[in-house]
CSV table of C-alpha atoms and ligand atoms in Angstrom, one decimal:
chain,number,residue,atom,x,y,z
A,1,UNK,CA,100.1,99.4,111.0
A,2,UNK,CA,101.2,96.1,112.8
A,3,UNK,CA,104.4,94.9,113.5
A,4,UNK,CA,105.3,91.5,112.2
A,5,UNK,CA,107.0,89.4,115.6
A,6,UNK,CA,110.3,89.0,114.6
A,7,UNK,CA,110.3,85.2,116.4
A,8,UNK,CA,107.0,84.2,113.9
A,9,UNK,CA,109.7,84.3,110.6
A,10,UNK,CA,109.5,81.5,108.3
A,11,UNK,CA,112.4,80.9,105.0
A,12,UNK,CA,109.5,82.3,103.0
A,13,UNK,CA,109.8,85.9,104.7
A,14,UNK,CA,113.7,85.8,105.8
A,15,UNK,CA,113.9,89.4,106.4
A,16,UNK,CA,111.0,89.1,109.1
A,17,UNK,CA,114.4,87.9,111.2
A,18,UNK,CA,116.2,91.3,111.1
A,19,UNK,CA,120.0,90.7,110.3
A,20,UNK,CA,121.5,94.3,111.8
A,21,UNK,CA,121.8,95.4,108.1
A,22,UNK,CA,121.6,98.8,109.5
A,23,UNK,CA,123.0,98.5,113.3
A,24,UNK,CA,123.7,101.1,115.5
A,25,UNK,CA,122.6,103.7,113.1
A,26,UNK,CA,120.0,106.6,113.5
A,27,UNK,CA,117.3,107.6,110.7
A,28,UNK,CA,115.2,110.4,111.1
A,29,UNK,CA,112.1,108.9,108.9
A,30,UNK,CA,109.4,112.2,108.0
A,31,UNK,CA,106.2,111.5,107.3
A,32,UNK,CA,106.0,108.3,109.5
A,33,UNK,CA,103.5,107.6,111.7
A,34,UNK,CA,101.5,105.9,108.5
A,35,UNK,CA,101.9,104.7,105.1
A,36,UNK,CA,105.4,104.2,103.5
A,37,UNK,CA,107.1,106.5,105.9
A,38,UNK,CA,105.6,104.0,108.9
A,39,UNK,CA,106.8,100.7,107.4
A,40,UNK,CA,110.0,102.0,106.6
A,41,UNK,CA,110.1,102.9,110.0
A,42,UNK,CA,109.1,99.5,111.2
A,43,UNK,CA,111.8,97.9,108.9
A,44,UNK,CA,115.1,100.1,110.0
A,45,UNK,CA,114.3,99.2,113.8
A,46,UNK,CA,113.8,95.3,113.1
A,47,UNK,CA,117.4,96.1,110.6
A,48,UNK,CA,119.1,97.3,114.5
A,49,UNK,CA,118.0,101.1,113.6
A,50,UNK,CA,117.3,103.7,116.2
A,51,UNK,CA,114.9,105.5,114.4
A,52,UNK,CA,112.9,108.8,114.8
A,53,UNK,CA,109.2,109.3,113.9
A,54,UNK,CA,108.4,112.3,112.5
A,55,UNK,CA,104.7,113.8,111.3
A,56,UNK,CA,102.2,116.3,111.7
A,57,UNK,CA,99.9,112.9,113.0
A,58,UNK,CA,101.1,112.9,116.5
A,59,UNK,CA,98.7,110.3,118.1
A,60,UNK,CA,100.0,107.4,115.4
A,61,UNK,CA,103.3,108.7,115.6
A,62,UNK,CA,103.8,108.3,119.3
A,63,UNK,CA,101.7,104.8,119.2
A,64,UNK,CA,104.0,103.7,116.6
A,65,UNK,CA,107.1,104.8,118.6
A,66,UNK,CA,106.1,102.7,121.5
A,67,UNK,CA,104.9,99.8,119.8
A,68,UNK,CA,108.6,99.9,118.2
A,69,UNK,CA,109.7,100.2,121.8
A,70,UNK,CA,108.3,96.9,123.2
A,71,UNK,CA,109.3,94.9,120.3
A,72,UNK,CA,112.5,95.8,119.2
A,73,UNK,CA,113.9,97.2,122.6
A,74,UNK,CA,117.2,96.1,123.0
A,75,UNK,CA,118.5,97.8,126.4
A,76,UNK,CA,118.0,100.9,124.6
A,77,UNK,CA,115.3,103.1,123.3
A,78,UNK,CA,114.5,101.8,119.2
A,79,UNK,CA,112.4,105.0,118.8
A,80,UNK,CA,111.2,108.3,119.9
A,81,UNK,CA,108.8,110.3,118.1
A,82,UNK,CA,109.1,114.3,117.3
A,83,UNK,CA,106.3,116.0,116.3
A,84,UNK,CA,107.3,118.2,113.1
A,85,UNK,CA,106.2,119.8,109.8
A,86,UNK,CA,108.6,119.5,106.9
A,87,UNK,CA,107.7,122.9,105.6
A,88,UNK,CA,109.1,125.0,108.7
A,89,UNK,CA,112.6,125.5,109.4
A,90,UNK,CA,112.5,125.8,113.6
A,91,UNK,CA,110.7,122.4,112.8
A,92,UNK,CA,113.0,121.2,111.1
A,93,UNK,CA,116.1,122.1,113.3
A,94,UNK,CA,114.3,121.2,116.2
A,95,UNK,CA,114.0,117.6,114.5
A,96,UNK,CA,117.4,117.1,114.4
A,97,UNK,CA,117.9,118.8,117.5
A,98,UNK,CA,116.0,116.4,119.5
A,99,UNK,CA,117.4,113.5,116.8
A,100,UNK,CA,121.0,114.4,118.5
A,101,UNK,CA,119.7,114.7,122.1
A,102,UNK,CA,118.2,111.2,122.1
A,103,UNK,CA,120.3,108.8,119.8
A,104,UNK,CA,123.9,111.4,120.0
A,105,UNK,CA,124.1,111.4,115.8
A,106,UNK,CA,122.2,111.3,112.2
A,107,UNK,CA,123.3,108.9,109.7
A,108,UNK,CA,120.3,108.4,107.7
A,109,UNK,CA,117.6,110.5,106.3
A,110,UNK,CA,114.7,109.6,104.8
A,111,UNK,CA,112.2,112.3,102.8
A,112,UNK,CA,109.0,110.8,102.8
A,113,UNK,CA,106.6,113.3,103.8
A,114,UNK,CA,104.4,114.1,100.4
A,115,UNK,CA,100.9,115.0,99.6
A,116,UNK,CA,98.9,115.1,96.4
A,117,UNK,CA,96.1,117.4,95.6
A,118,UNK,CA,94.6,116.7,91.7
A,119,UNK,CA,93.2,118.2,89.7
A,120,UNK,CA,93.4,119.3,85.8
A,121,UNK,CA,95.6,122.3,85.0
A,122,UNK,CA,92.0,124.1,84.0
A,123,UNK,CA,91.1,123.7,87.6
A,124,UNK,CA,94.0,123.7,89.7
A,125,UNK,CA,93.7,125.9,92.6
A,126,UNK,CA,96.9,127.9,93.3
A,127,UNK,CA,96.1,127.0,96.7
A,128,UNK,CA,96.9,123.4,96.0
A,129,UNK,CA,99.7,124.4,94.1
A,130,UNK,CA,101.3,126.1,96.9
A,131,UNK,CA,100.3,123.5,99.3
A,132,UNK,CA,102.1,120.6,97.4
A,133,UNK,CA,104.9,122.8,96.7
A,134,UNK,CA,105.5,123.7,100.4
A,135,UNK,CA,105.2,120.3,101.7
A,136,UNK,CA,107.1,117.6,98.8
A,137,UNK,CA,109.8,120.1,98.0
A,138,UNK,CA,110.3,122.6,100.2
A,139,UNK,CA,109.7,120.1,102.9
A,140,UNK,CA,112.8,118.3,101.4
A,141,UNK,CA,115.1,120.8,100.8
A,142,UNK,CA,114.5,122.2,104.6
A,143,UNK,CA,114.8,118.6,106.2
A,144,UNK,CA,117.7,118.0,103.7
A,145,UNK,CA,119.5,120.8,104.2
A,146,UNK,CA,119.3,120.2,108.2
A,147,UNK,CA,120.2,116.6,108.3
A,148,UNK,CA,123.4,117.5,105.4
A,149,UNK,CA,124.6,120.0,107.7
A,150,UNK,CA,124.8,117.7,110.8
A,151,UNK,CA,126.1,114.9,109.2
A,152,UNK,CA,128.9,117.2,107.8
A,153,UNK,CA,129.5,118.6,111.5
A,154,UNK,CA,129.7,115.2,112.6
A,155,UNK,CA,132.1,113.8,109.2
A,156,UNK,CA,131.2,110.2,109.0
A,157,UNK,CA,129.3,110.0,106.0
A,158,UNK,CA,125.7,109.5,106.3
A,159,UNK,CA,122.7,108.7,103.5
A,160,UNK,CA,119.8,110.9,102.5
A,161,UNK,CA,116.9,109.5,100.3
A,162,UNK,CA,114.2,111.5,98.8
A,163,UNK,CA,110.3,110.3,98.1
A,164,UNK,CA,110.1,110.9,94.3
A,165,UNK,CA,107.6,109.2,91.9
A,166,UNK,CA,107.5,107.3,88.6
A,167,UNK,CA,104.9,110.3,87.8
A,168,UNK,CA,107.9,112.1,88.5
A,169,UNK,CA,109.8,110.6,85.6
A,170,UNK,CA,107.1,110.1,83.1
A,171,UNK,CA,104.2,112.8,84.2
A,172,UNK,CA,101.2,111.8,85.1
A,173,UNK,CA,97.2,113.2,84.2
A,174,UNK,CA,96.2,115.8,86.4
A,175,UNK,CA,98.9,116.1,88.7
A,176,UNK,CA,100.7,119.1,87.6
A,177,UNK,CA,101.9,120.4,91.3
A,178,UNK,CA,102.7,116.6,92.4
A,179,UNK,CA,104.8,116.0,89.5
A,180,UNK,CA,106.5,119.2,89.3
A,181,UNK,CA,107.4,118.9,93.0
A,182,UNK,CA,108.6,114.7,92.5
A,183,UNK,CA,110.4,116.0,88.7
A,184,UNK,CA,112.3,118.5,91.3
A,185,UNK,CA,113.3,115.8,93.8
A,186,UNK,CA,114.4,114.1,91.5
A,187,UNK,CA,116.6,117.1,90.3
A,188,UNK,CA,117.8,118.0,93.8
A,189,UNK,CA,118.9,114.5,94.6
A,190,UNK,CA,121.0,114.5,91.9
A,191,UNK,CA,122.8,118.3,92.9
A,192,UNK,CA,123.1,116.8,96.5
A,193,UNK,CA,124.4,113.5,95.1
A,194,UNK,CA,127.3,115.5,93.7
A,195,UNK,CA,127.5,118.2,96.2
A,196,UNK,CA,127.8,115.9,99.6
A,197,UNK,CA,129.1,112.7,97.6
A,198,UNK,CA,132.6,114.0,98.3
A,199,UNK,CA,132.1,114.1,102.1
A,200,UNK,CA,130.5,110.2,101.9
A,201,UNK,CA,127.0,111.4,101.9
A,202,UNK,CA,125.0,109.2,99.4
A,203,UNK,CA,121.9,110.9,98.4
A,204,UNK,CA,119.3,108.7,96.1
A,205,UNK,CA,115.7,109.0,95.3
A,206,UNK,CA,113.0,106.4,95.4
A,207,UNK,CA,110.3,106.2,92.7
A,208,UNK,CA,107.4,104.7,94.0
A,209,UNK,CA,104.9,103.1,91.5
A,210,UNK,CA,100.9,102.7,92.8
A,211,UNK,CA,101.4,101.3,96.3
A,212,UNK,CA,98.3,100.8,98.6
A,213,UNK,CA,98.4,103.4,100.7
A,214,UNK,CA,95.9,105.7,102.7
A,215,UNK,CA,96.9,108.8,99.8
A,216,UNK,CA,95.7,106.1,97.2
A,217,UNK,CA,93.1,104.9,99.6
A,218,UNK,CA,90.6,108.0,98.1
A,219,UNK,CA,91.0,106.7,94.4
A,220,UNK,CA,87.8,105.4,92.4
A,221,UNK,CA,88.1,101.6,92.0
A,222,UNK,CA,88.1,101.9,88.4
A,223,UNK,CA,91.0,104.0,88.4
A,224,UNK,CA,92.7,101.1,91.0
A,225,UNK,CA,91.8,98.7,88.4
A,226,UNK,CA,93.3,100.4,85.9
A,227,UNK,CA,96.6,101.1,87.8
A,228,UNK,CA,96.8,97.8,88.6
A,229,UNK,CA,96.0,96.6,85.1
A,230,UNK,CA,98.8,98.7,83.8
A,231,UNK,CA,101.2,97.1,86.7
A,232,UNK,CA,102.6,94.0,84.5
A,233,UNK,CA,103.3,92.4,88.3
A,234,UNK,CA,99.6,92.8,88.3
A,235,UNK,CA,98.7,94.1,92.1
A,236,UNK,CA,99.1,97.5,93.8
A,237,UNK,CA,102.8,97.4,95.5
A,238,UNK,CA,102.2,97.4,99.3
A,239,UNK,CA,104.2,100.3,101.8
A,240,UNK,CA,106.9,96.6,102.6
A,241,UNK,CA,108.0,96.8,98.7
A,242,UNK,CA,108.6,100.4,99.2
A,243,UNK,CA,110.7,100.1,102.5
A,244,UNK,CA,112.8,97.3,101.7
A,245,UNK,CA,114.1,99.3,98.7
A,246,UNK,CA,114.8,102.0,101.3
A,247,UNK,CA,116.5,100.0,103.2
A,248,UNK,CA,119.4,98.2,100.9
A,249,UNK,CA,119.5,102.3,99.8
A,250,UNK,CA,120.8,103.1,102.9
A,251,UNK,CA,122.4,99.5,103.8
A,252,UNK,CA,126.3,99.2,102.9
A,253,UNK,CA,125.0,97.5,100.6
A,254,UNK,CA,124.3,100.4,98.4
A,255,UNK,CA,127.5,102.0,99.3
A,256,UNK,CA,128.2,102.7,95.4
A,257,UNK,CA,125.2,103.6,94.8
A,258,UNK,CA,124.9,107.5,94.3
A,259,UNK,CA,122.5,109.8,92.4
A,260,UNK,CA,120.4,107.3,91.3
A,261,UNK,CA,116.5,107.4,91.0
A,262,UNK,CA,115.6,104.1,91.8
A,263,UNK,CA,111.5,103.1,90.5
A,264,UNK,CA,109.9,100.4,92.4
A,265,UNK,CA,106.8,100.0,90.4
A,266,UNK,CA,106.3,96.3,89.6
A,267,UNK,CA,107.2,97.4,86.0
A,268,UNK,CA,104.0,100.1,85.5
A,269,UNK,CA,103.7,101.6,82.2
A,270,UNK,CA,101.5,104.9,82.5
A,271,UNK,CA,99.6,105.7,79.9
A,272,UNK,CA,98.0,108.7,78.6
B,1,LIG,P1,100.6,108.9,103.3
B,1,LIG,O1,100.0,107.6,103.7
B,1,LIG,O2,99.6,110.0,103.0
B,1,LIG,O3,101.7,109.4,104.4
B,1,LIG,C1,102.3,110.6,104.3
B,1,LIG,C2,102.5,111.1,105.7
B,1,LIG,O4,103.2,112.4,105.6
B,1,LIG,C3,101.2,111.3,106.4
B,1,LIG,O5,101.2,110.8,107.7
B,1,LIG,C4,101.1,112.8,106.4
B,1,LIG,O6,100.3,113.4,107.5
B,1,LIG,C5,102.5,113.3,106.6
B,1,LIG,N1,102.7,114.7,106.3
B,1,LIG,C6,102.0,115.4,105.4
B,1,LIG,N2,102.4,116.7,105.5
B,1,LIG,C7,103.4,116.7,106.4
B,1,LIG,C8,104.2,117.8,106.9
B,1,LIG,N3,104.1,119.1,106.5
B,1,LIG,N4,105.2,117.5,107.8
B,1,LIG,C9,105.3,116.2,108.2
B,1,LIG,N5,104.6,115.2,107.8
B,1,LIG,C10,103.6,115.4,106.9
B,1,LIG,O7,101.5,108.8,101.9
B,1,LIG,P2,102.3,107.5,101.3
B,1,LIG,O8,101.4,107.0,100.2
B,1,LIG,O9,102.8,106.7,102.4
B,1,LIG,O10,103.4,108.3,100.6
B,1,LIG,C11,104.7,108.6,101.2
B,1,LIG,C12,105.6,109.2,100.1
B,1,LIG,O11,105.7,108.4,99.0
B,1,LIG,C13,105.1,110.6,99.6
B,1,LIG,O12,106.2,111.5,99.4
B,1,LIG,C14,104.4,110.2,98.3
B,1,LIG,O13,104.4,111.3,97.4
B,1,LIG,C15,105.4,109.1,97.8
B,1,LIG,N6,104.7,108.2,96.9
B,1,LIG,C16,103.6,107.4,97.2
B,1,LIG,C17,103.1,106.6,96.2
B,1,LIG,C18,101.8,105.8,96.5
B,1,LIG,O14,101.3,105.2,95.5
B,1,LIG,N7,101.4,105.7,97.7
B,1,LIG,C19,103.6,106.6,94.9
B,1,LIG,C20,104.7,107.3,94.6
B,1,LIG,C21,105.3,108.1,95.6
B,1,LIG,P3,98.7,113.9,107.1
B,1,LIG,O15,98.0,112.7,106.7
B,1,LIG,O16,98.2,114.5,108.3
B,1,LIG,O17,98.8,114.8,105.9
């Protein structure tokens, strides 16, 4: 993924500028060194973000980490990358360990790590199933459970927002174990919203609709066609669409906003 120079905006892409909408804060991003999780990462550090890279992908993580160094440098280090899988607690704590030894806090957490693994119910391997289990909802609970508990030792509030689905919302042909783990998300971000609210913590979930992606990279073109046919915007979203939704979520411009699934699907309507 390339980073769009910040000096090369035009009035038709104002946000290429970067207007500090999230200054001085520090996002722990999982999943990151591609897709989604990479241009969200992109789009916090042009917002004024520092912002940790976490994956199991190290090489793309770190490359992304330094590109985000030499463009948004600012007298201080944007990013740092920390290797890490979501589905193992040392992992996990040593993410935010290292989050606090580099950038001093954790205001913002994003959950993006997922993976899908289809198939029909008649042929689901429990395999699979475990797999996607482990990795979309365990993975969250661990990583949302480690960044809640620092942001409460530190008592300023922070954000945490969770990779759902649409699929997660309205179910989806043979994705039983990636829609029960998204349906769950969505169910935990609603407990957390009411659990942490109280201590300013907003916790929201993101609803992705068919965005191009390398996970939707694998799918037969007459499947994409389909999606896309069924997308009343009529085109795939792209990882940007996804990211800029993540970032008013986390913005103070959401600061109201709690509990809320938000779908950013160009209006899809999945069918049987
Ligand atoms: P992606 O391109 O496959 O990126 C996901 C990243 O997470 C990959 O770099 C992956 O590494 C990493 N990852 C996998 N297992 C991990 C683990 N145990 N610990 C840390 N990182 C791990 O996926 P994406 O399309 O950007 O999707 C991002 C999120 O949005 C996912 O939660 C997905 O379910 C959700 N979403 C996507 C769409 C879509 O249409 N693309 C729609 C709705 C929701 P590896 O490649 O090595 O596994």
């Amino acid at each position: 993924m390339t980073i769009s120079n910040p000096t090369e905006a035009t009035d038709a892409a104002p946000l290429q500028r970067g207007r500090g909408r999230l200054q001085d804060k520090v996002a722990i991003i999982t999943g990151s060194a591609r897709g989604i999780g990479a241009a969200t990462a992109i789009t916090f550090a042009r917002e004024g973000a520092q912002v940790v890279i976490c994956d199991i992908m190290a090489e793309q993580g770190k490359e992304l980490a330094s590109q985000l160094n030499s463009t948004y440098a600012n007298g201080r280090p944007t990013a740092i990358f920390v290797p890490a899988d979501v589905t193992n607690a040392n992992s996990v704590a040593n993410l935010v360990q290292q989050t606090v030894h580099h950038f001093g806090k954790l205001d913002i957490l994003v959950n993006n790590a997922g993976i899908t693994r289809d198939a029909q119910l008649k042929k689901m391997d429990e395999e699979d199933f475990d797999l996607v289990v482990d990795i979309n909802l365990k993975g969250v609970f661990l990583c949302g459970k480690a960044a809640a508990n620092q942001m409460l030792v530190q008592g300023h509030g922070g954000v945490i927002l969770n990779a759902a689905s649409i699929v997660g919302i309205d179910g989806n042909f043979g994705q039983t174990n990636y829609v029960a783990t998204k349906s769950a998300v969505i169910g935990m971000t609603k407990v957390w919203a009411r659990e942490l609210g109280p201590k300013g913590i907003r916790v929201n979930a993101l609803a992705p609709g068919f965005i191009d992606t390398p996970m939707t990279a694998q799918m037969p073109e007459k499947i994409y066609n389909m999606m896309v046919e069924r997308t009343p915007l009529r085109r795939a979203g792209v990882p940007e669409d996804v990211a800029n939704a993540y970032l008013w979520l986390a913005s103070d411009e959401a600061a109201f906003i709690n509990g809320v699934v938000l779908r950013v699907d160009g209006g899809i309507v999945i069918g049987t």
